Coordinates of C-alpha atoms in Angstrom, one line a residue:
M1 CA 0.7 29.9 70.4
R2 CA 4.2 31.2 69.9
I3 CA 5.4 29.5 73.1
Y4 CA 4.7 26.0 71.8
S5 CA 7.9 24.1 71.2
K6 CA 7.0 23.1 67.6
F7 CA 5.3 26.4 66.5
P8 CA 5.0 27.3 63.7
A9 CA 6.0 23.9 62.3
E10 CA 3.7 20.9 62.4
P11 CA 0.3 22.5 62.9
E12 CA -2.4 20.1 64.1
F13 CA -4.5 21.1 61.1
E14 CA -4.0 22.8 57.7
S15 CA -6.7 24.1 55.4
T16 CA -7.7 27.0 53.2
I17 CA -10.5 29.5 53.6
N18 CA -12.2 32.0 51.2
S19 CA -13.0 34.8 53.6
S20 CA -11.2 37.2 55.9
E21 CA -13.8 36.4 58.6
I22 CA -13.7 33.1 60.5
I23 CA -16.3 32.1 63.0
L24 CA -15.9 28.8 64.7
D25 CA -18.3 26.9 67.0
R26 CA -15.6 25.7 69.3
M27 CA -13.4 26.7 72.2
E28 CA -9.7 26.7 73.1
Y29 CA -7.7 26.8 69.9
S30 CA -5.1 29.0 68.1
Q31 CA -4.8 29.7 64.5
R32 CA -2.4 31.3 62.1
V33 CA -4.0 32.8 58.9
F34 CA -1.9 34.1 56.1
G35 CA -2.0 34.9 52.4
Y36 CA -2.1 37.7 49.8
V37 CA -4.5 40.6 49.4
T38 CA -4.6 42.4 46.0
P39 CA -6.4 45.7 46.0
E40 CA -8.3 46.9 42.9
I41 CA -7.8 50.6 43.6
T42 CA -4.7 52.6 44.3
G43 CA -4.9 54.7 47.4
Q44 CA -4.9 55.0 51.2
Y45 CA -6.2 52.1 53.2
R46 CA -6.7 51.2 56.9
F47 CA -7.1 47.8 58.3
A48 CA -9.0 46.6 61.4
V49 CA -9.3 43.4 63.4
S50 CA -11.9 42.0 65.8
S51 CA -11.6 38.7 67.6
D52 CA -12.4 36.5 70.6
D53 CA -9.9 36.3 72.2
N54 CA -6.5 38.0 71.4
S55 CA -5.3 38.6 67.9
E56 CA -2.6 40.3 65.9
L57 CA -2.7 41.5 62.3
W58 CA 0.7 41.8 60.4
I59 CA 0.9 43.3 57.0
S60 CA 3.8 43.7 54.5
R61 CA 4.2 46.7 52.3
D62 CA 5.0 44.3 49.5
S63 CA 4.6 40.6 48.7
S64 CA 7.4 39.4 51.1
P65 CA 6.6 38.0 54.5
R66 CA 10.1 39.3 55.6
N67 CA 8.8 42.8 55.6
V68 CA 5.7 42.5 57.8
E69 CA 4.8 45.1 60.5
L70 CA 2.3 44.8 63.3
F71 CA -0.6 47.0 62.1
A72 CA -3.5 46.1 64.5
S73 CA -4.3 43.9 67.4
V74 CA -7.0 42.9 69.9
G75 CA -5.5 43.2 73.4
D76 CA -1.9 44.0 74.2
P77 CA 0.5 41.6 72.3
D78 CA 2.9 41.9 75.3
S79 CA 0.4 40.7 77.8
T80 CA -0.9 37.3 78.6
N81 CA -4.3 38.8 79.7
G82 CA -7.3 37.8 77.6
A83 CA -9.1 40.3 75.4
S84 CA -12.1 39.9 73.2
T85 CA -14.7 41.8 71.1
I86 CA -17.9 40.9 69.4
P87 CA -17.6 40.2 65.6
R88 CA -16.9 43.3 63.5
N89 CA -16.6 45.6 66.5
F90 CA -13.4 47.5 65.9
R91 CA -13.4 50.1 68.6
D92 CA -13.1 48.2 71.9
Y93 CA -9.3 48.5 72.0
K94 CA -7.1 51.3 70.9
N95 CA -4.9 49.2 68.6
Q96 CA -7.7 47.5 66.7
I97 CA -7.5 50.0 63.8
S98 CA -4.3 50.5 61.9
Q99 CA -2.6 53.6 60.6
I100 CA -3.0 54.6 56.9
I101 CA -1.0 52.4 54.5
N102 CA -0.7 53.2 50.7
L103 CA -1.5 50.3 48.5
T104 CA -1.2 50.0 44.7
A105 CA -3.8 48.4 42.5
G106 CA -2.9 44.9 41.2
Q107 CA 0.0 44.4 43.6
D108 CA 0.1 41.5 46.0
Y109 CA 0.5 42.3 49.7
Y110 CA 1.3 39.6 52.2
L111 CA -0.8 39.7 55.4
E112 CA -0.9 37.4 58.4
A113 CA -3.1 37.1 61.5
L114 CA -2.4 35.2 64.7
H115 CA -5.4 34.4 66.8
R116 CA -5.9 32.6 70.2
N117 CA -9.3 31.6 71.7
Q118 CA -9.4 30.7 75.4
G119 CA -13.0 30.1 76.0
G120 CA -16.4 30.6 74.4
N121 CA -17.0 30.4 70.6
G122 CA -14.1 31.9 68.7
H123 CA -14.1 34.4 65.8
L124 CA -11.6 36.5 63.8
T125 CA -12.5 39.3 61.4
I126 CA -10.0 41.1 59.2
A127 CA -11.5 44.2 57.6
W128 CA -10.4 47.2 55.7
Q129 CA -11.3 50.7 54.8
T130 CA -10.8 51.4 51.1
P131 CA -10.4 54.7 49.3
G132 CA -13.7 56.6 49.3
M133 CA -15.3 54.9 52.4
K134 CA -16.5 56.9 55.4
D135 CA -14.0 57.3 58.2
N136 CA -15.8 55.0 60.6
D137 CA -16.8 52.3 58.0
F138 CA -14.9 49.0 57.5
T139 CA -15.8 46.1 55.4
V140 CA -14.7 42.4 55.2
I141 CA -12.3 42.0 52.4
D142 CA -13.8 40.7 49.2
A143 CA -12.9 37.0 48.7
K144 CA -11.9 37.6 45.1
L145 CA -9.1 39.9 46.3
L146 CA -7.6 37.1 48.5
S147 CA -5.2 34.5 47.3
L148 CA -3.1 31.7 48.6
Y149 CA 0.5 32.2 49.9
L150 CA 1.2 28.6 49.4
P151 CA 0.5 27.1 45.9
E152 CA -2.6 24.8 45.4
D153 CA -0.3 21.8 45.6
F154 CA 1.4 23.0 48.7
H155 CA 1.2 19.4 50.2
L156 CA 4.0 18.4 47.8
S157 CA 7.2 18.6 49.8
E158 CA 9.4 20.0 47.0
K159 CA 7.2 23.0 46.4
R160 CA 6.2 23.4 50.0
S161 CA 9.8 23.8 51.4
E162 CA 10.6 26.7 49.1
H163 CA 7.6 28.7 50.4
L164 CA 7.6 27.6 54.0
N165 CA 11.2 28.6 54.7
C166 CA 10.2 32.2 54.4
I167 CA 7.4 32.0 57.0
L168 CA 9.0 29.6 59.4
Q169 CA 12.4 31.2 60.1
K170 CA 13.3 34.7 61.3
H171 CA 9.7 35.9 60.7
L172 CA 8.6 38.7 62.9
P173 CA 5.1 37.5 64.0
L174 CA 6.8 34.3 65.3
I175 CA 9.1 36.0 67.8
V176 CA 8.1 35.4 71.4
R177 CA 7.1 38.9 72.6
V178 CA 5.4 37.9 75.8
V179 CA 7.6 37.0 78.7
P180 CA 5.9 33.9 80.3
P181 CA 5.5 33.8 84.1
I182 CA 7.5 30.5 84.1
T183 CA 10.8 30.0 82.2
P184 CA 12.5 26.8 81.2
R185 CA 15.4 27.6 83.6
Q186 CA 13.0 27.7 86.6
L187 CA 11.7 24.3 85.6
K188 CA 15.1 22.6 85.2
D189 CA 15.4 19.6 87.4
E190 CA 18.2 17.0 87.3
R191 CA 15.8 14.2 88.0
E192 CA 14.2 14.5 84.5
E193 CA 17.4 13.1 82.9
M194 CA 18.7 11.1 85.8
C195 CA 18.4 7.8 83.9
L196 CA 20.7 9.1 81.2
K197 CA 23.5 10.1 83.5
Y198 CA 24.1 7.3 86.0
P199 CA 24.4 3.5 85.7
I200 CA 22.1 1.9 88.3
L201 CA 23.6 -0.1 91.1
D202 CA 22.2 -3.6 91.0
H203 CA 20.2 -4.6 94.1
K204 CA 22.4 -7.7 94.4
Q205 CA 25.3 -5.5 95.3
V206 CA 23.5 -4.0 98.3
S207 CA 21.0 -6.8 99.2
D208 CA 22.9 -7.6 102.4
V209 CA 23.0 -4.0 103.7
L210 CA 19.6 -4.2 105.4
S211 CA 17.4 -7.0 106.7
T212 CA 14.1 -7.7 105.0
C213 CA 10.9 -6.9 106.8
P214 CA 7.3 -7.9 106.0
Y215 CA 5.5 -5.4 103.8
D216 CA 1.7 -5.3 103.9
P217 CA 0.5 -1.7 103.8
T218 CA -2.9 -0.7 105.2
R219 CA -5.4 -0.5 102.4
S220 CA -9.0 -1.0 101.5
L221 CA -10.4 -3.5 99.0
H222 CA -12.5 -0.7 97.5
I223 CA -11.3 2.9 96.9
A224 CA -12.6 6.1 95.3
W225 CA -10.4 8.4 93.4
Y226 CA -10.5 11.1 96.1
Q227 CA -9.3 8.6 98.7
V228 CA -6.0 7.9 97.1
K229 CA -3.2 9.3 99.2
L230 CA -0.4 10.9 97.1
S231 CA 3.2 10.2 97.7
E232 CA 5.6 12.9 98.9
V233 CA 8.9 13.9 97.3
Y234 CA 12.3 15.3 98.0
P235 CA 13.9 17.7 97.0
D236 CA 11.4 20.2 95.7
D237 CA 10.4 19.0 92.2
K238 CA 8.9 22.4 91.3
T239 CA 5.5 21.0 90.6
S240 CA 4.0 23.9 92.6
I241 CA 5.3 26.4 90.1
Y242 CA 2.5 25.4 87.7
R243 CA 0.0 25.7 90.5
K244 CA 0.2 25.8 94.3
D245 CA -1.1 22.3 94.7
G246 CA 2.1 20.5 93.7
N247 CA 3.6 17.5 95.4
T248 CA 4.1 17.7 99.1
I249 CA 7.8 18.1 99.9
I250 CA 9.3 15.9 102.6
K251 CA 11.1 17.7 105.4
T252 CA 14.9 17.9 105.0
T253 CA 15.5 16.7 108.6
E254 CA 13.5 13.5 108.0
I255 CA 15.4 12.7 104.8
K256 CA 18.8 13.3 106.4
E257 CA 17.9 10.9 109.2
V258 CA 16.8 8.1 106.8
V259 CA 19.8 8.6 104.4
K260 CA 22.3 8.7 107.3
E261 CA 21.0 5.5 108.7
Y262 CA 21.2 3.8 105.3
M263 CA 24.7 5.1 104.6
D264 CA 25.9 4.0 108.1
K265 CA 24.6 0.5 107.3
L266 CA 26.2 0.6 103.9
K267 CA 29.6 1.5 105.4
K268 CA 29.3 -1.2 108.0
V269 CA 28.8 -3.9 105.3
K270 CA 30.8 -2.5 102.4
G271 CA 33.5 -0.4 104.1
D272 CA 34.6 2.6 102.0
L273 CA 33.5 1.1 98.7
Y274 CA 30.7 3.6 98.4
K275 CA 30.3 7.2 99.6
L276 CA 27.4 9.5 99.3
K277 CA 27.8 12.4 96.9
R278 CA 24.2 13.7 96.6
I279 CA 20.6 12.9 97.5
L280 CA 19.0 13.0 94.0
N281 CA 15.4 11.9 94.7
V282 CA 13.3 10.5 97.4
V283 CA 9.6 9.4 97.1
K284 CA 7.7 8.6 100.3
K285 CA 4.4 6.8 100.9
H286 CA 3.2 7.2 104.4
D287 CA 1.0 4.7 106.1
A288 CA -0.7 6.3 109.1
I289 CA -0.9 3.0 110.9
K290 CA 2.3 1.2 110.2
G291 CA 5.1 3.6 109.0
S292 CA 6.7 5.0 105.8
R293 CA 8.1 3.5 102.6
Y294 CA 10.8 5.4 100.8
L295 CA 12.4 5.1 97.4
L296 CA 15.9 6.3 98.0
E297 CA 17.9 7.5 94.9
L298 CA 21.4 8.5 95.8
E299 CA 24.4 9.4 93.8
L300 CA 27.3 7.3 95.1
S301 CA 31.0 7.4 94.3
V302 CA 32.7 4.1 93.9
Q303 CA 36.2 3.5 95.3
G304 CA 38.8 3.4 92.5
K305 CA 36.4 4.6 89.8
S306 CA 35.7 8.0 88.4
E307 CA 32.1 7.3 87.4
S308 CA 29.3 7.7 90.0
V309 CA 26.5 5.1 90.3
L310 CA 22.8 5.5 91.2
L311 CA 21.5 3.6 94.2
S312 CA 17.7 3.2 93.7
E313 CA 16.2 1.2 96.5
Y314 CA 13.0 0.9 98.5
V315 CA 13.4 1.0 102.3
Y316 CA 10.9 1.0 105.1
K317 CA 10.7 2.5 108.6
F318 CA 8.0 1.3 111.1
S319 CA 6.5 4.0 113.2
K320 CA 7.0 4.3 117.0
E321 CA 3.3 3.9 117.5
Y322 CA 3.1 0.7 115.5
R323 CA 6.2 -0.7 117.3
K324 CA 4.6 -0.1 120.7
V325 CA 1.7 -2.4 119.8
H326 CA 3.9 -4.9 117.9
N327 CA 6.9 -5.0 120.1
K328 CA 8.8 -7.6 118.0
T329 CA 8.8 -5.2 115.0
T330 CA 12.3 -3.9 114.1
S331 CA 13.1 -0.3 114.9
E332 CA 15.8 -0.2 112.2
L333 CA 15.5 0.7 108.5
C334 CA 14.7 -2.4 106.4
Y335 CA 14.0 -3.6 102.9
P336 CA 10.3 -4.0 102.4
E337 CA 9.7 -7.6 101.3
G338 CA 9.1 -7.9 97.5
M339 CA 9.7 -4.2 96.8
V340 CA 12.6 -4.5 94.3
W341 CA 12.1 -2.9 90.9
S342 CA 13.6 -4.2 87.7
K343 CA 15.4 -2.0 85.4
D344 CA 15.1 -4.4 82.5
T345 CA 11.4 -5.2 82.5
K346 CA 9.8 -4.8 79.1
I347 CA 7.0 -2.2 78.9
Y348 CA 4.1 -2.5 76.5
I349 CA 2.3 0.8 75.8
I350 CA -1.4 0.2 75.1
L351 CA -2.9 3.0 72.9
P352 CA -6.4 3.0 71.4
V353 CA -6.8 5.6 68.6
L354 CA -9.5 7.0 66.3
N355 CA -8.2 9.6 63.9
Y356 CA -6.3 12.5 65.6
G357 CA -3.5 11.7 63.1
Y358 CA -1.4 14.7 64.2
W359 CA -1.2 13.4 67.8
V360 CA -0.7 9.8 66.8
K361 CA 2.3 10.9 64.8
Y362 CA 3.4 13.0 67.8
I363 CA 3.5 10.0 70.1
I364 CA 5.3 7.9 67.5
D365 CA 7.9 10.6 67.0
E366 CA 8.4 11.1 70.8
L367 CA 8.9 7.4 71.3
S368 CA 11.3 7.3 68.3
K369 CA 13.4 10.1 69.9
I370 CA 13.8 8.0 73.1
Y371 CA 14.9 5.0 70.9
L372 CA 17.4 7.1 69.0
N373 CA 18.7 9.3 71.8
T374 CA 18.9 6.9 74.7
K375 CA 19.9 3.3 75.3
E376 CA 16.3 2.4 76.0
R377 CA 15.0 -0.4 73.7
N378 CA 12.9 -2.5 76.1
F379 CA 9.5 -1.1 75.1
H380 CA 6.8 -2.1 72.6
L381 CA 3.9 0.0 71.3
V382 CA 0.5 -1.7 70.9
M383 CA -1.8 0.5 68.9
I384 CA -5.5 -0.4 68.5
D385 CA -6.9 1.7 65.5
F386 CA -10.6 2.1 64.8
N387 CA -10.5 2.6 61.1
S388 CA -8.7 6.0 61.2
T389 CA -8.9 7.9 57.9
D390 CA -6.6 10.9 58.6
F391 CA -3.3 9.2 59.0
E392 CA -1.7 5.9 57.9
A393 CA -0.2 5.1 61.4
E394 CA 0.8 1.5 60.5
K395 CA 2.8 2.6 57.5
Y396 CA 4.4 5.4 59.5
L397 CA 5.4 2.9 62.2
Q398 CA 6.8 0.5 59.6
E399 CA 9.0 3.2 58.2
S400 CA 10.2 4.4 61.7
V401 CA 12.9 3.2 64.1
L402 CA 10.0 1.4 65.9
R403 CA 9.5 -1.0 63.0
N404 CA 10.3 -4.0 65.1
S405 CA 8.8 -2.6 68.3
F406 CA 5.1 -2.3 67.6
T407 CA 1.8 -4.3 67.2
F408 CA -1.0 -2.8 65.2
L409 CA -4.6 -4.0 65.7
K410 CA -7.3 -2.8 63.3
K411 CA -10.9 -2.6 64.6
G412 CA -14.2 -1.6 63.0
G413 CA -17.4 -0.2 64.4
R414 CA -17.8 2.4 67.1
F415 CA -14.9 3.5 69.2
F416 CA -14.9 1.1 72.2
K417 CA -12.1 2.1 74.6
T418 CA -12.4 -0.5 77.3
E419 CA -12.6 -3.4 74.8
A420 CA -9.7 -2.0 72.8
I421 CA -7.5 -1.8 75.9
N422 CA -8.4 -5.4 76.9
E423 CA -7.6 -6.6 73.4
G424 CA -4.3 -4.7 73.3
A425 CA -3.3 -6.1 76.7
A426 CA -4.2 -9.6 75.5
T427 CA -1.5 -9.4 72.9
V428 CA 1.1 -9.2 75.7
K429 CA 2.0 -12.8 76.6
D430 CA 4.7 -12.3 79.1
P431 CA 3.2 -12.1 82.7
N432 CA 6.5 -10.6 83.9
S433 CA 6.2 -7.5 81.6
I434 CA 4.6 -4.2 82.4
I435 CA 1.6 -2.8 80.5
F436 CA 1.1 1.0 80.5
L437 CA -2.3 2.4 79.5
M438 CA -1.4 5.5 77.4
D439 CA -3.3 8.4 76.1
L440 CA -2.8 10.8 73.1
H441 CA -1.9 14.4 73.6
I442 CA 0.6 13.9 76.4
T443 CA 4.4 14.5 76.6
V444 CA 6.9 11.7 76.8
P445 CA 9.7 12.8 79.2
P446 CA 13.2 11.5 78.7
C447 CA 13.1 9.0 81.6
F448 CA 9.5 8.0 80.8
F449 CA 10.1 4.2 81.0
D450 CA 12.6 4.3 83.8
I451 CA 10.0 6.1 86.1
I452 CA 7.3 3.7 85.2
R453 CA 9.5 0.7 86.1
K454 CA 10.5 2.3 89.5
H455 CA 6.9 2.6 90.5
T456 CA 5.4 -0.6 89.2
I457 CA 6.3 -3.8 91.0
K458 CA 4.8 -7.2 90.4
G459 CA 2.3 -8.3 93.0
K460 CA 2.9 -5.2 95.0
L461 CA 2.6 -1.8 93.3
S462 CA 0.6 -0.2 90.4
F463 CA 1.3 3.3 89.1
F464 CA -1.4 5.9 88.4
P465 CA 0.6 9.1 87.7
E466 CA -1.1 12.5 87.8
L467 CA -0.5 14.8 84.9
L468 CA -0.8 18.5 84.3
R469 CA -3.5 19.6 81.9
L470 CA -2.1 22.6 80.0
S471 CA -4.3 25.7 79.6
C472 CA -4.9 27.0 76.1
S473 CA -2.3 29.8 76.5
A474 CA 0.4 27.5 77.8
S475 CA 2.8 24.9 76.3
D476 CA 5.3 22.2 77.3
I477 CA 8.0 24.9 77.3
Y478 CA 6.1 27.5 79.3
P479 CA 3.5 25.3 81.3
Q480 CA 0.4 26.7 83.0
G481 CA -2.6 24.7 83.8
F482 CA -4.1 22.4 86.5
W483 CA -3.2 19.0 87.9
E484 CA -5.8 16.4 86.8
G485 CA -6.6 15.0 90.2
M486 CA -9.7 13.1 89.0
G487 CA -7.9 11.5 86.0
Y488 CA -6.8 7.9 86.4
G489 CA -6.5 6.9 82.7
L490 CA -2.8 6.3 82.8
L491 CA -1.8 3.1 84.5
G492 CA 1.4 1.0 84.9
I493 CA 0.8 -2.5 86.1
Y494 CA 2.4 -5.9 85.6
K495 CA 0.6 -8.1 83.1
K496 CA 0.2 -10.9 85.7
D497 CA -1.6 -8.5 88.1
W498 CA -3.7 -7.1 85.2
D499 CA -4.9 -10.6 84.4
S500 CA -5.7 -11.3 88.1
F501 CA -8.7 -8.9 88.0
G502 CA -9.6 -9.3 84.4
G503 CA -8.6 -5.8 83.1
E504 CA -11.3 -3.3 82.1
D505 CA -15.0 -3.9 82.8
V506 CA -16.2 -4.2 79.1
E507 CA -19.8 -4.8 79.8
K508 CA -20.2 -1.9 82.2
F509 CA -18.4 0.6 79.9
R510 CA -19.2 -0.7 76.5
Y511 CA -20.0 2.6 74.8
R512 CA -20.5 5.1 77.6
W513 CA -17.8 7.5 78.7
G514 CA -17.1 8.5 82.2
G515 CA -16.2 6.5 85.3
E516 CA -14.2 3.7 83.6
D517 CA -10.9 5.1 85.0
W518 CA -12.3 5.2 88.5
D519 CA -13.7 1.7 88.1
L520 CA -10.3 0.5 87.0
L521 CA -8.7 2.1 90.0
D522 CA -11.2 0.2 92.2
R523 CA -10.5 -3.1 90.4
V524 CA -6.8 -2.7 91.0
A525 CA -7.4 -2.0 94.7
S526 CA -9.7 -5.1 95.0
A527 CA -6.7 -7.2 93.7
R528 CA -4.7 -6.0 96.8
I529 CA -2.3 -4.1 94.6
E530 CA -1.0 -0.9 96.3
I531 CA -1.5 2.3 94.4
E532 CA 1.4 4.7 93.8
R533 CA 0.4 8.2 92.7
F534 CA 2.1 11.6 92.6
K535 CA 2.2 14.6 90.3
W536 CA 4.7 13.7 87.5
Q537 CA 6.8 16.7 86.7
K538 CA 6.7 17.5 83.0
L539 CA 4.0 15.0 82.2
F540 CA 1.7 17.4 80.4
H541 CA -1.6 17.0 78.5
F542 CA -1.9 19.3 75.5
P543 CA -5.1 21.1 74.7
H544 CA -6.3 19.8 71.3
A545 CA -8.9 20.2 68.7
K546 CA -12.2 18.3 68.9
K547 CA -12.5 16.2 65.7
G548 CA -15.0 17.4 63.1
T549 CA -15.2 21.0 64.1
W550 CA -12.8 22.5 61.6
Y551 CA -14.0 24.4 58.6
K552 CA -13.7 22.8 55.3
K553 CA -11.1 23.4 52.6
K554 CA -12.0 26.3 50.3
N555 CA -9.6 29.3 49.4
A556 CA -6.1 32.1 52.0
T557 CA -4.1 29.5 53.9
A558 CA -4.8 28.8 57.5
H559 CA -2.6 27.0 60.0

């Protein structure tokens, strides 16, 4: 939990409890429980903790959170390995029972527990041994001796800030003690912010460098998810750090040959106007019958200017085998017909929601950051809301920087994803714009829109990116998880192409879940739109709570 970028701020859920024992019928969650315990008897006490999975119990020798010490734990706090006990079993691990602590009757003592559940139903028990109890006996703390750390009206910001500052900053339980197997430095890749660093060289400036060749890739009118061939990349994008099944890396020798041929052609036409500084990114889609398509992204210096530019062009190379059969086919690098992406195309994000207010706010905040921190303005959020009760999304949007960049549709009745997507897409009137089917709980990388545009081309190319589903013990800062090879819920496609096959199949998937994404993939293929897919570095799906499973508000504060 401590490795989440926003922890401990902005928990997904806040509530109060009236017991030092919490048993939840759910899996994969983390919680932070804190408050005061006020003993009735002066004397020597010992505390104990049991949990599924890991937990830590921190206690202060007075009422201040600043003075907490780690008194007990399930599992080693410095290890990422899972550990668990059955409820109220305090003797499975050596650190489950604390040393003796002297407490004074009537004095408030701050205590805090951190708990992480990875699988199976979770539980957390904080117990103590009071003066006079037998050495091996522990009991759950009486509810009347527990009290809130935050006041009853803690939701009021002016009272909340005074108390929260103490437990959100320089607070010992929040320090990252575990060294994750993956560090942010290992994941750093210049491509993730490429759109912010270089102005893009307009295609018109280099349209005469190569001749144009016909582009009609080999494809089937019907396709299953497991038949989609993923594109390859260069250089190493580090997607294999999360798991060994990352993107396939193109051989350096192949890339050098392609780039050399392009740069030789560029020099022949433009002279010394442009020179290669670096190969920033290459994405390759190989056609076993015809040849290979490449998206070349090169940093070029411009004669007489100090600022570099980004060349971002699709090129094609027919295979020797194909040329033997089709002897009039060019052997030279060429521009594939129609494969020019537009850096100015407007993108409409289609997002159906039902509650999950925390994550709705998260998406709005992430899009707002792009609006505020970059020059990107050419996007529009279309939110279809099924009578959510936990968050006023429309009001929040109206008060955000996106106030002029959203459409809000209200729907009643049962959650109906396919119909909601079609209705959201129907609000987009420009056939020359891109619609992107979005989901909650996913990150929004800095060059989010730029990458969608590059891999979505009208009449030619649709984009089904593959995301990394984070495990319970991972985060966007320290990612661990698995690539969602079966998931096709995210889609970038031109509105004109969407209309050509009628969007989602509403009748087939009116209320049932499962298969609608694969069906949509097949519908795209049947419209003869090529499918682009690769593992998108730093496109992460967060683990999240299932609605309706949290305990109700009662009496110590839980985050």
